[in-house]
């Protein structure tokens, strides 16, 4: 568990792997019990595991943002559990916008106009 402090915000990072979610629950439980204003999940499967396995943490009452990195899984859920979604590519952004009203495009650190590796799964 690493903590990063900024001038106005305290960020706490708790790595939770989709296949080892329960291994990280103790650290995550400690962080949430200290008080969380916003939960930013990086991977959809881990995020849903946390929501299902730790309902006592009160995360359902907290604002939640999901960065959706997995293009293959964009239509796996309706994503309404989250207040906002972050898409790394325009393709993901366009697809998520059909399912959720609050989607933001924040591209990875590459020139997406020059490089494209996305396959159309439709």
Tab-separated table of N, CA, C and O in Angstrom:
chain	number	residue	atom	x	y	z
A	1	UNK	N	0.852	-1.164	0.000
A	1	UNK	CA	0.000	0.000	0.000
A	1	UNK	C	0.902	1.233	0.000
A	1	UNK	O	1.783	1.343	0.808
A	2	UNK	N	0.664	2.140	-0.939
A	2	UNK	CA	1.457	3.352	-1.035
A	2	UNK	C	0.542	4.559	-0.874
A	2	UNK	O	-0.566	4.560	-1.357
A	3	UNK	N	1.028	5.563	-0.216
A	3	UNK	CA	0.259	6.798	-0.065
A	3	UNK	C	0.964	7.911	-0.821
A	3	UNK	O	2.177	8.000	-0.808
A	4	UNK	N	0.186	8.724	-1.484
A	4	UNK	CA	0.717	9.874	-2.199
A	4	UNK	C	-0.065	11.090	-1.732
A	4	UNK	O	-1.280	11.058	-1.679
A	5	UNK	N	0.616	12.144	-1.389
A	5	UNK	CA	-0.063	13.341	-0.914
A	5	UNK	C	0.155	14.479	-1.895
A	5	UNK	O	1.252	14.690	-2.381
A	6	UNK	N	-0.903	15.178	-2.166
A	6	UNK	CA	-0.840	16.382	-2.979
A	6	UNK	C	-1.236	17.542	-2.078
A	6	UNK	O	-1.542	17.344	-0.903
A	7	UNK	N	-1.246	18.724	-2.618
A	7	UNK	CA	-1.544	19.889	-1.809
A	7	UNK	C	-2.962	19.831	-1.223
A	7	UNK	O	-3.172	20.164	-0.081
A	8	UNK	N	-3.939	19.397	-2.025
A	8	UNK	CA	-5.317	19.403	-1.558
A	8	UNK	C	-5.901	18.015	-1.339
A	8	UNK	O	-6.972	17.879	-0.780
A	9	UNK	N	-5.230	16.991	-1.816
A	9	UNK	CA	-5.816	15.665	-1.787
A	9	UNK	C	-4.845	14.648	-1.203
A	9	UNK	O	-3.640	14.777	-1.351
A	10	UNK	N	-5.381	13.637	-0.580
A	10	UNK	CA	-4.601	12.484	-0.155
A	10	UNK	C	-5.035	11.306	-1.012
A	10	UNK	O	-6.221	10.963	-1.046
A	11	UNK	N	-4.102	10.712	-1.707
A	11	UNK	CA	-4.383	9.562	-2.558
A	11	UNK	C	-3.768	8.333	-1.918
A	11	UNK	O	-2.611	8.360	-1.525
A	12	UNK	N	-4.530	7.293	-1.809
A	12	UNK	CA	-4.027	6.044	-1.276
A	12	UNK	C	-4.275	4.961	-2.315
A	12	UNK	O	-5.402	4.792	-2.779
A	13	UNK	N	-3.232	4.260	-2.677
A	13	UNK	CA	-3.321	3.225	-3.697
A	13	UNK	C	-3.274	1.858	-3.024
A	13	UNK	O	-2.368	1.577	-2.242
A	14	UNK	N	-4.267	1.028	-3.325
A	14	UNK	CA	-4.302	-0.337	-2.820
A	14	UNK	C	-4.416	-1.258	-4.027
A	14	UNK	O	-5.471	-1.323	-4.655
A	15	UNK	N	-3.335	-1.938	-4.389
A	15	UNK	CA	-3.407	-2.840	-5.544
A	15	UNK	C	-4.313	-4.033	-5.257
A	15	UNK	O	-4.159	-4.701	-4.244
A	16	UNK	N	-5.271	-4.257	-6.148
A	16	UNK	CA	-6.178	-5.398	-6.023
A	16	UNK	C	-6.230	-6.092	-7.379
A	16	UNK	O	-6.741	-5.535	-8.345
A	17	UNK	N	-5.705	-7.292	-7.435
A	17	UNK	CA	-5.684	-8.047	-8.683
A	17	UNK	C	-6.991	-8.821	-8.836
A	17	UNK	O	-7.507	-9.358	-7.855
A	18	UNK	N	-7.555	-8.895	-10.051
A	18	UNK	CA	-8.828	-9.596	-10.245
A	18	UNK	C	-8.822	-11.047	-9.767
A	18	UNK	O	-9.836	-11.562	-9.323
A	19	UNK	N	-7.686	-11.705	-9.847
A	19	UNK	CA	-7.635	-13.110	-9.437
A	19	UNK	C	-7.167	-13.289	-7.999
A	19	UNK	O	-7.107	-14.398	-7.511
A	20	UNK	N	-6.816	-12.201	-7.338
A	20	UNK	CA	-6.377	-12.296	-5.951
A	20	UNK	C	-7.035	-11.248	-5.100
A	20	UNK	O	-6.429	-10.691	-4.189
A	21	UNK	N	-8.289	-10.966	-5.385
A	21	UNK	CA	-8.999	-9.883	-4.713
A	21	UNK	C	-9.006	-10.061	-3.207
A	21	UNK	O	-8.741	-9.113	-2.469
A	22	UNK	N	-9.289	-11.270	-2.736
A	22	UNK	CA	-9.409	-11.471	-1.290
A	22	UNK	C	-8.099	-11.229	-0.560
A	22	UNK	O	-8.101	-10.842	0.602
A	23	UNK	N	-6.964	-11.405	-1.239
A	23	UNK	CA	-5.665	-11.148	-0.610
A	23	UNK	C	-5.495	-9.675	-0.240
A	23	UNK	O	-4.753	-9.341	0.671
A	24	UNK	N	-6.163	-8.788	-0.946
A	24	UNK	CA	-6.007	-7.346	-0.723
A	24	UNK	C	-7.115	-6.752	0.129
A	24	UNK	O	-7.077	-5.570	0.452
A	25	UNK	N	-8.123	-7.547	0.499
A	25	UNK	CA	-9.267	-7.007	1.236
A	25	UNK	C	-8.882	-6.403	2.581
A	25	UNK	O	-9.467	-5.411	3.000
A	26	UNK	N	-7.919	-6.972	3.264
A	26	UNK	CA	-7.531	-6.449	4.581
A	26	UNK	C	-6.995	-5.031	4.455
A	26	UNK	O	-7.411	-4.128	5.181
A	27	UNK	N	-6.071	-4.809	3.506
A	27	UNK	CA	-5.530	-3.460	3.293
A	27	UNK	C	-6.623	-2.509	2.836
A	27	UNK	O	-6.701	-1.364	3.289
A	28	UNK	N	-7.460	-2.968	1.932
A	28	UNK	CA	-8.525	-2.124	1.404
A	28	UNK	C	-9.514	-1.760	2.510
A	28	UNK	O	-9.945	-0.614	2.608
A	29	UNK	N	-9.857	-2.715	3.343
A	29	UNK	CA	-10.767	-2.491	4.464
A	29	UNK	C	-10.229	-1.404	5.396
A	29	UNK	O	-10.944	-0.501	5.812
A	30	UNK	N	-8.933	-1.449	5.694
A	30	UNK	CA	-8.308	-0.446	6.568
A	30	UNK	C	-8.418	0.953	5.967
A	30	UNK	O	-8.729	1.922	6.658
A	31	UNK	N	-8.154	1.061	4.684
A	31	UNK	CA	-8.193	2.367	4.016
A	31	UNK	C	-9.608	2.932	4.020
A	31	UNK	O	-9.830	4.096	4.364
A	32	UNK	N	-10.582	2.117	3.640
A	32	UNK	CA	-11.958	2.606	3.553
A	32	UNK	C	-12.492	3.008	4.924
A	32	UNK	O	-13.213	3.997	5.045
A	33	UNK	N	-12.108	2.283	5.965
A	33	UNK	CA	-12.585	2.620	7.314
A	33	UNK	C	-12.007	3.932	7.828
A	33	UNK	O	-12.563	4.548	8.726
A	34	UNK	N	-10.891	4.391	7.263
A	34	UNK	CA	-10.333	5.688	7.664
A	34	UNK	C	-11.092	6.842	7.015
A	34	UNK	O	-10.920	7.982	7.406
A	35	UNK	N	-11.904	6.539	6.027
A	35	UNK	CA	-12.706	7.564	5.371
A	35	UNK	C	-12.272	7.782	3.941
A	35	UNK	O	-11.122	8.113	3.674
A	36	UNK	N	-13.184	7.575	3.043
A	36	UNK	CA	-12.917	7.729	1.614
A	36	UNK	C	-13.961	8.672	1.040
A	36	UNK	O	-15.154	8.493	1.267
A	37	UNK	N	-13.514	9.670	0.309
A	37	UNK	CA	-14.438	10.603	-0.336
A	37	UNK	C	-14.791	10.167	-1.747
A	37	UNK	O	-15.862	10.486	-2.247
A	38	UNK	N	-13.877	9.477	-2.384
A	38	UNK	CA	-14.075	9.028	-3.768
A	38	UNK	C	-13.273	7.757	-3.975
A	38	UNK	O	-12.112	7.669	-3.556
A	39	UNK	N	-13.883	6.789	-4.613
A	39	UNK	CA	-13.180	5.545	-4.933
A	39	UNK	C	-12.976	5.490	-6.433
A	39	UNK	O	-13.927	5.550	-7.203
A	40	UNK	N	-11.712	5.390	-6.855
A	40	UNK	CA	-11.364	5.289	-8.266
A	40	UNK	C	-10.822	3.887	-8.516
A	40	UNK	O	-9.703	3.574	-8.141
A	41	UNK	N	-11.627	3.063	-9.153
A	41	UNK	CA	-11.226	1.691	-9.471
A	41	UNK	C	-10.592	1.670	-10.857
A	41	UNK	O	-11.032	2.375	-11.760
A	42	UNK	N	-9.563	0.857	-11.009
A	42	UNK	CA	-8.851	0.793	-12.280
A	42	UNK	C	-9.304	-0.358	-13.176
A	42	UNK	O	-9.163	-0.273	-14.377
A	43	UNK	N	-9.822	-1.409	-12.607
A	43	UNK	CA	-10.200	-2.574	-13.414
A	43	UNK	C	-11.588	-3.033	-13.020
A	43	UNK	O	-11.882	-3.210	-11.835
A	44	UNK	N	-12.439	-3.263	-13.991
A	44	UNK	CA	-13.850	-3.532	-13.732
A	44	UNK	C	-14.066	-4.812	-12.932
A	44	UNK	O	-14.906	-4.831	-12.030
A	45	UNK	N	-13.347	-5.860	-13.206
A	45	UNK	CA	-13.589	-7.124	-12.526
A	45	UNK	C	-13.217	-7.026	-11.042
A	45	UNK	O	-13.972	-7.464	-10.169
A	46	UNK	N	-12.076	-6.436	-10.750
A	46	UNK	CA	-11.681	-6.226	-9.346
A	46	UNK	C	-12.673	-5.329	-8.631
A	46	UNK	O	-13.025	-5.567	-7.475
A	47	UNK	N	-13.127	-4.295	-9.308
A	47	UNK	CA	-14.071	-3.360	-8.696
A	47	UNK	C	-15.366	-4.062	-8.306
A	47	UNK	O	-15.874	-3.870	-7.199
A	48	UNK	N	-15.894	-4.885	-9.188
A	48	UNK	CA	-17.126	-5.603	-8.863
A	48	UNK	C	-16.900	-6.649	-7.780
A	48	UNK	O	-17.781	-6.897	-6.952
A	49	UNK	N	-15.726	-7.253	-7.758
A	49	UNK	CA	-15.412	-8.188	-6.671
A	49	UNK	C	-15.447	-7.477	-5.325
A	49	UNK	O	-15.990	-7.990	-4.352
A	50	UNK	N	-14.863	-6.292	-5.271
A	50	UNK	CA	-14.845	-5.527	-4.022
A	50	UNK	C	-16.269	-5.154	-3.615
A	50	UNK	O	-16.661	-5.318	-2.457
A	51	UNK	N	-17.070	-4.662	-4.546
A	51	UNK	CA	-18.442	-4.267	-4.230
A	51	UNK	C	-19.279	-5.445	-3.735
A	51	UNK	O	-20.113	-5.298	-2.839
A	52	UNK	N	-19.057	-6.620	-4.306
A	52	UNK	CA	-19.828	-7.803	-3.912
A	52	UNK	C	-19.342	-8.402	-2.597
A	52	UNK	O	-20.144	-8.843	-1.779
A	53	UNK	N	-18.033	-8.430	-2.398
A	53	UNK	CA	-17.472	-9.115	-1.232
A	53	UNK	C	-17.403	-8.250	0.021
A	53	UNK	O	-17.336	-8.772	1.121
A	54	UNK	N	-17.380	-6.945	-0.135
A	54	UNK	CA	-17.240	-6.060	1.027
A	54	UNK	C	-18.346	-5.005	1.090
A	54	UNK	O	-18.071	-3.806	1.154
A	55	UNK	N	-19.609	-5.428	1.093
A	55	UNK	CA	-20.681	-4.421	1.124
A	55	UNK	C	-20.698	-3.608	2.410
A	55	UNK	O	-21.200	-2.485	2.431
A	56	UNK	N	-20.114	-4.140	3.479
A	56	UNK	CA	-20.119	-3.429	4.759
A	56	UNK	C	-19.225	-2.192	4.742
A	56	UNK	O	-19.271	-1.386	5.649
A	57	UNK	N	-18.430	-2.024	3.716
A	57	UNK	CA	-17.530	-0.871	3.665
A	57	UNK	C	-18.253	0.425	3.311
A	57	UNK	O	-17.672	1.486	3.395
A	58	UNK	N	-19.478	0.317	2.869
A	58	UNK	CA	-20.218	1.527	2.534
A	58	UNK	C	-19.831	2.126	1.204
A	58	UNK	O	-20.128	3.280	0.932
A	59	UNK	N	-19.151	1.366	0.351
A	59	UNK	CA	-18.748	1.907	-0.944
A	59	UNK	C	-19.939	2.214	-1.841
A	59	UNK	O	-19.842	3.038	-2.724
A	60	UNK	N	-21.042	1.565	-1.592
A	60	UNK	CA	-22.221	1.837	-2.416
A	60	UNK	C	-22.722	3.266	-2.211
A	60	UNK	O	-23.381	3.823	-3.065
A	61	UNK	N	-22.394	3.857	-1.065
A	61	UNK	CA	-22.815	5.220	-0.773
A	61	UNK	C	-21.786	6.268	-1.189
A	61	UNK	O	-22.045	7.454	-1.087
A	62	UNK	N	-20.629	5.844	-1.624
A	62	UNK	CA	-19.545	6.761	-2.000
A	62	UNK	C	-19.537	6.978	-3.512
A	62	UNK	O	-19.870	6.078	-4.279
A	63	UNK	N	-19.099	8.149	-3.961
A	63	UNK	CA	-18.910	8.340	-5.398
A	63	UNK	C	-17.835	7.377	-5.912
A	63	UNK	O	-16.817	7.171	-5.254
A	64	UNK	N	-18.099	6.799	-7.080
A	64	UNK	CA	-17.189	5.806	-7.654
A	64	UNK	C	-16.905	6.130	-9.110
A	64	UNK	O	-17.823	6.440	-9.867
A	65	UNK	N	-15.637	6.032	-9.479
A	65	UNK	CA	-15.207	6.220	-10.859
A	65	UNK	C	-14.475	4.955	-11.274
A	65	UNK	O	-13.689	4.405	-10.514
A	66	UNK	N	-14.733	4.505	-12.502
A	66	UNK	CA	-14.064	3.320	-13.032
A	66	UNK	C	-13.293	3.683	-14.288
A	66	UNK	O	-13.863	4.218	-15.233
A	67	UNK	N	-11.988	3.424	-14.271
A	67	UNK	CA	-11.198	3.504	-15.504
A	67	UNK	C	-11.311	2.152	-16.177
A	67	UNK	O	-10.934	1.136	-15.605
A	68	UNK	N	-11.870	2.146	-17.368
A	68	UNK	CA	-12.165	0.885	-18.056
A	68	UNK	C	-11.094	0.609	-19.102
A	68	UNK	O	-11.075	1.213	-20.156
A	69	UNK	N	-10.184	-0.313	-18.794
A	69	UNK	CA	-9.050	-0.606	-19.671
A	69	UNK	C	-9.306	-1.760	-20.629
A	69	UNK	O	-8.548	-1.942	-21.572
A	70	UNK	N	-10.317	-2.563	-20.396
A	70	UNK	CA	-10.516	-3.795	-21.142
A	70	UNK	C	-11.548	-3.600	-22.251
A	70	UNK	O	-12.751	-3.628	-22.013
A	71	UNK	N	-11.097	-3.443	-23.478
A	71	UNK	CA	-12.009	-3.203	-24.587
A	71	UNK	C	-12.944	-4.375	-24.844
A	71	UNK	O	-14.063	-4.197	-25.307
A	72	UNK	N	-12.495	-5.563	-24.561
A	72	UNK	CA	-13.312	-6.746	-24.805
A	72	UNK	C	-14.518	-6.802	-23.870
A	72	UNK	O	-15.550	-7.362	-24.210
A	73	UNK	N	-14.417	-6.190	-22.704
A	73	UNK	CA	-15.465	-6.290	-21.684
A	73	UNK	C	-16.343	-5.043	-21.573
A	73	UNK	O	-17.052	-4.882	-20.591
A	74	UNK	N	-16.333	-4.176	-22.542
A	74	UNK	CA	-17.083	-2.925	-22.429
A	74	UNK	C	-18.582	-3.140	-22.260
A	74	UNK	O	-19.258	-2.336	-21.642
A	75	UNK	N	-19.102	-4.220	-22.796
A	75	UNK	CA	-20.543	-4.463	-22.692
A	75	UNK	C	-20.899	-5.572	-21.694
A	75	UNK	O	-21.989	-6.115	-21.724
A	76	UNK	N	-19.991	-5.896	-20.780
A	76	UNK	CA	-20.231	-6.946	-19.783
A	76	UNK	C	-21.234	-6.520	-18.710
A	76	UNK	O	-21.912	-7.337	-18.124
A	77	UNK	N	-21.292	-5.236	-18.420
A	77	UNK	CA	-22.183	-4.706	-17.378
A	77	UNK	C	-22.822	-3.430	-17.914
A	77	UNK	O	-22.432	-2.917	-18.958
A	78	UNK	N	-23.771	-2.886	-17.145
A	78	UNK	CA	-24.335	-1.592	-17.562
A	78	UNK	C	-23.586	-0.424	-16.921
A	78	UNK	O	-23.830	0.709	-17.241
A	79	UNK	N	-22.697	-0.708	-15.980
A	79	UNK	CA	-21.782	0.256	-15.349
A	79	UNK	C	-22.486	1.319	-14.524
A	79	UNK	O	-21.886	2.296	-14.112
A	80	UNK	N	-23.779	1.164	-14.241
A	80	UNK	CA	-24.527	2.158	-13.460
A	80	UNK	C	-24.111	2.175	-11.997
A	80	UNK	O	-24.480	3.081	-11.253
A	81	UNK	N	-23.361	1.191	-11.575
A	81	UNK	CA	-22.846	1.147	-10.197
A	81	UNK	C	-21.846	2.289	-9.966
A	81	UNK	O	-21.574	2.676	-8.846
A	82	UNK	N	-21.308	2.835	-11.062
A	82	UNK	CA	-20.287	3.880	-10.990
A	82	UNK	C	-20.875	5.223	-11.410
A	82	UNK	O	-21.666	5.308	-12.340
A	83	UNK	N	-20.432	6.282	-10.727
A	83	UNK	CA	-20.896	7.628	-11.049
A	83	UNK	C	-20.273	8.150	-12.331
A	83	UNK	O	-20.842	9.013	-12.993
A	84	UNK	N	-19.095	7.648	-12.653
A	84	UNK	CA	-18.414	8.083	-13.864
A	84	UNK	C	-17.497	6.993	-14.389
A	84	UNK	O	-17.049	6.132	-13.635
A	85	UNK	N	-17.252	7.041	-15.680
A	85	UNK	CA	-16.357	6.093	-16.339
A	85	UNK	C	-15.267	6.861	-17.073
A	85	UNK	O	-15.516	7.954	-17.598
A	86	UNK	N	-14.077	6.287	-17.114
A	86	UNK	CA	-12.970	6.856	-17.868
A	86	UNK	C	-12.582	5.852	-18.939
A	86	UNK	O	-12.339	4.678	-18.642
A	87	UNK	N	-12.536	6.312	-20.174
A	87	UNK	CA	-12.164	5.469	-21.303
A	87	UNK	C	-10.794	5.909	-21.823
A	87	UNK	O	-10.541	7.105	-21.943
A	88	UNK	N	-9.920	4.953	-22.157
A	88	UNK	CA	-8.588	5.315	-22.631
A	88	UNK	C	-8.511	5.570	-24.136
A	88	UNK	O	-7.523	6.112	-24.615
A	89	UNK	N	-9.540	5.175	-24.885
A	89	UNK	CA	-9.528	5.351	-26.339
A	89	UNK	C	-10.877	5.896	-26.802
A	89	UNK	O	-11.892	5.733	-26.118
A	90	UNK	N	-10.888	6.518	-27.955
A	90	UNK	CA	-12.137	7.053	-28.501
A	90	UNK	C	-13.123	5.929	-28.789
A	90	UNK	O	-14.321	6.086	-28.585
A	91	UNK	N	-12.633	4.793	-29.239
A	91	UNK	CA	-13.488	3.643	-29.523
A	91	UNK	C	-14.219	3.201	-28.254
A	91	UNK	O	-15.425	2.988	-28.264
A	92	UNK	N	-13.487	3.081	-27.145
A	92	UNK	CA	-14.098	2.700	-25.866
A	92	UNK	C	-15.049	3.796	-25.386
A	92	UNK	O	-16.143	3.504	-24.892
A	93	UNK	N	-14.650	5.040	-25.533
A	93	UNK	CA	-15.488	6.170	-25.140
A	93	UNK	C	-16.834	6.121	-25.863
A	93	UNK	O	-17.895	6.222	-25.238
A	94	UNK	N	-16.809	5.951	-27.183
A	94	UNK	CA	-18.043	5.912	-27.972
A	94	UNK	C	-18.944	4.755	-27.540
A	94	UNK	O	-20.156	4.910	-27.431
A	95	UNK	N	-18.355	3.611	-27.287
A	95	UNK	CA	-19.145	2.442	-26.879
A	95	UNK	C	-19.742	2.630	-25.480
A	95	UNK	O	-20.914	2.340	-25.252
A	96	UNK	N	-18.946	3.133	-24.543
A	96	UNK	CA	-19.434	3.340	-23.182
A	96	UNK	C	-20.509	4.421	-23.117
A	96	UNK	O	-21.412	4.361	-22.287
A	97	UNK	N	-20.417	5.432	-23.988
A	97	UNK	CA	-21.415	6.511	-24.011
A	97	UNK	C	-22.807	5.993	-24.361
A	97	UNK	O	-23.798	6.628	-24.046
A	98	UNK	N	-22.893	4.842	-25.011
A	98	UNK	CA	-24.202	4.270	-25.316
A	98	UNK	C	-24.834	3.631	-24.075
A	98	UNK	O	-26.021	3.343	-24.071
A	99	UNK	N	-24.031	3.415	-23.026
A	99	UNK	CA	-24.518	2.739	-21.825
A	99	UNK	C	-24.528	3.620	-20.583
A	99	UNK	O	-25.149	3.273	-19.590
A	100	UNK	N	-23.802	4.733	-20.616
A	100	UNK	CA	-23.635	5.557	-19.412
A	100	UNK	C	-23.557	7.019	-19.827
A	100	UNK	O	-22.984	7.346	-20.867
A	101	UNK	N	-24.116	7.898	-19.020
A	101	UNK	CA	-24.142	9.328	-19.359
A	101	UNK	C	-22.870	10.082	-19.003
A	101	UNK	O	-22.603	11.136	-19.559
A	102	UNK	N	-22.092	9.560	-18.059
A	102	UNK	CA	-20.933	10.295	-17.556
A	102	UNK	C	-19.645	9.535	-17.888
A	102	UNK	O	-19.099	8.826	-17.056
A	103	UNK	N	-19.192	9.704	-19.126
A	103	UNK	CA	-17.976	9.038	-19.600
A	103	UNK	C	-16.993	10.106	-20.057
A	103	UNK	O	-17.376	11.055	-20.741
A	104	UNK	N	-15.734	9.946	-19.667
A	104	UNK	CA	-14.699	10.903	-20.052
A	104	UNK	C	-13.578	10.175	-20.772
A	104	UNK	O	-13.195	9.076	-20.383
A	105	UNK	N	-13.057	10.802	-21.800
A	105	UNK	CA	-11.931	10.251	-22.551
A	105	UNK	C	-10.631	10.797	-21.978
A	105	UNK	O	-10.397	12.009	-21.991
A	106	UNK	N	-9.813	9.929	-21.417
A	106	UNK	CA	-8.483	10.296	-20.937
A	106	UNK	C	-7.525	9.294	-21.579
A	106	UNK	O	-7.370	8.166	-21.096
A	107	UNK	N	-6.915	9.661	-22.710
A	107	UNK	CA	-6.083	8.705	-23.456
A	107	UNK	C	-4.795	8.347	-22.731
A	107	UNK	O	-4.306	9.094	-21.894
A	108	UNK	N	-4.307	7.184	-23.084
A	108	UNK	CA	-2.996	6.766	-22.607
A	108	UNK	C	-1.944	7.696	-23.197
A	108	UNK	O	-2.230	8.481	-24.094
A	109	UNK	N	-0.714	7.604	-22.731
A	109	UNK	CA	0.349	8.495	-23.185
A	109	UNK	C	0.936	8.120	-24.528
A	109	UNK	O	2.151	8.061	-24.671
A	110	UNK	N	0.075	7.842	-25.514
A	110	UNK	CA	0.537	7.574	-26.881
A	110	UNK	C	-0.304	8.401	-27.834
A	110	UNK	O	-1.396	8.846	-27.500
A	111	UNK	N	0.205	8.593	-29.018
A	111	UNK	CA	-0.509	9.345	-30.034
A	111	UNK	C	-1.533	8.419	-30.681
A	111	UNK	O	-1.204	7.604	-31.546
A	112	UNK	N	-2.788	8.529	-30.263
A	112	UNK	CA	-3.825	7.631	-30.756
A	112	UNK	C	-4.215	7.912	-32.203
A	112	UNK	O	-4.861	7.092	-32.841
A	113	UNK	N	-3.827	9.078	-32.727
A	113	UNK	CA	-4.075	9.360	-34.137
A	113	UNK	C	-3.087	8.600	-35.031
A	113	UNK	O	-3.374	8.280	-36.163
A	114	UNK	N	-1.923	8.313	-34.481
A	114	UNK	CA	-0.881	7.646	-35.262
A	114	UNK	C	-0.880	6.127	-35.085
A	114	UNK	O	-0.608	5.394	-36.017
A	115	UNK	N	-1.174	5.668	-33.869
A	115	UNK	CA	-1.108	4.238	-33.568
A	115	UNK	C	-2.501	3.707	-33.218
A	115	UNK	O	-3.229	4.326	-32.457
A	116	UNK	N	-2.840	2.556	-33.747
A	116	UNK	CA	-4.113	1.918	-33.441
A	116	UNK	C	-3.956	0.413	-33.469
A	116	UNK	O	-3.555	-0.158	-34.469
A	117	UNK	N	-4.297	-0.216	-32.330
A	117	UNK	CA	-4.200	-1.666	-32.234
A	117	UNK	C	-5.546	-2.282	-31.905
A	117	UNK	O	-5.656	-3.457	-31.601
A	118	UNK	N	-6.583	-1.499	-31.927
A	118	UNK	CA	-7.904	-1.965	-31.496
A	118	UNK	C	-8.550	-2.797	-32.594
A	118	UNK	O	-8.619	-2.391	-33.750
A	119	UNK	N	-9.084	-3.941	-32.196
A	119	UNK	CA	-9.881	-4.755	-33.088
A	119	UNK	C	-11.346	-4.475	-32.801
A	119	UNK	O	-11.726	-4.266	-31.664
A	120	UNK	N	-12.153	-4.509	-33.823
A	120	UNK	CA	-13.577	-4.324	-33.650
A	120	UNK	C	-14.183	-5.674	-33.245
A	120	UNK	O	-14.133	-6.636	-34.014
A	121	UNK	N	-14.722	-5.751	-32.030
A	121	UNK	CA	-15.259	-7.011	-31.520
A	121	UNK	C	-16.709	-7.243	-31.920
A	121	UNK	O	-17.287	-8.246	-31.598
A	122	UNK	N	-17.329	-6.292	-32.578
A	122	UNK	CA	-18.746	-6.456	-32.975
A	122	UNK	C	-18.875	-7.427	-34.123
A	122	UNK	O	-18.074	-7.669	-34.927
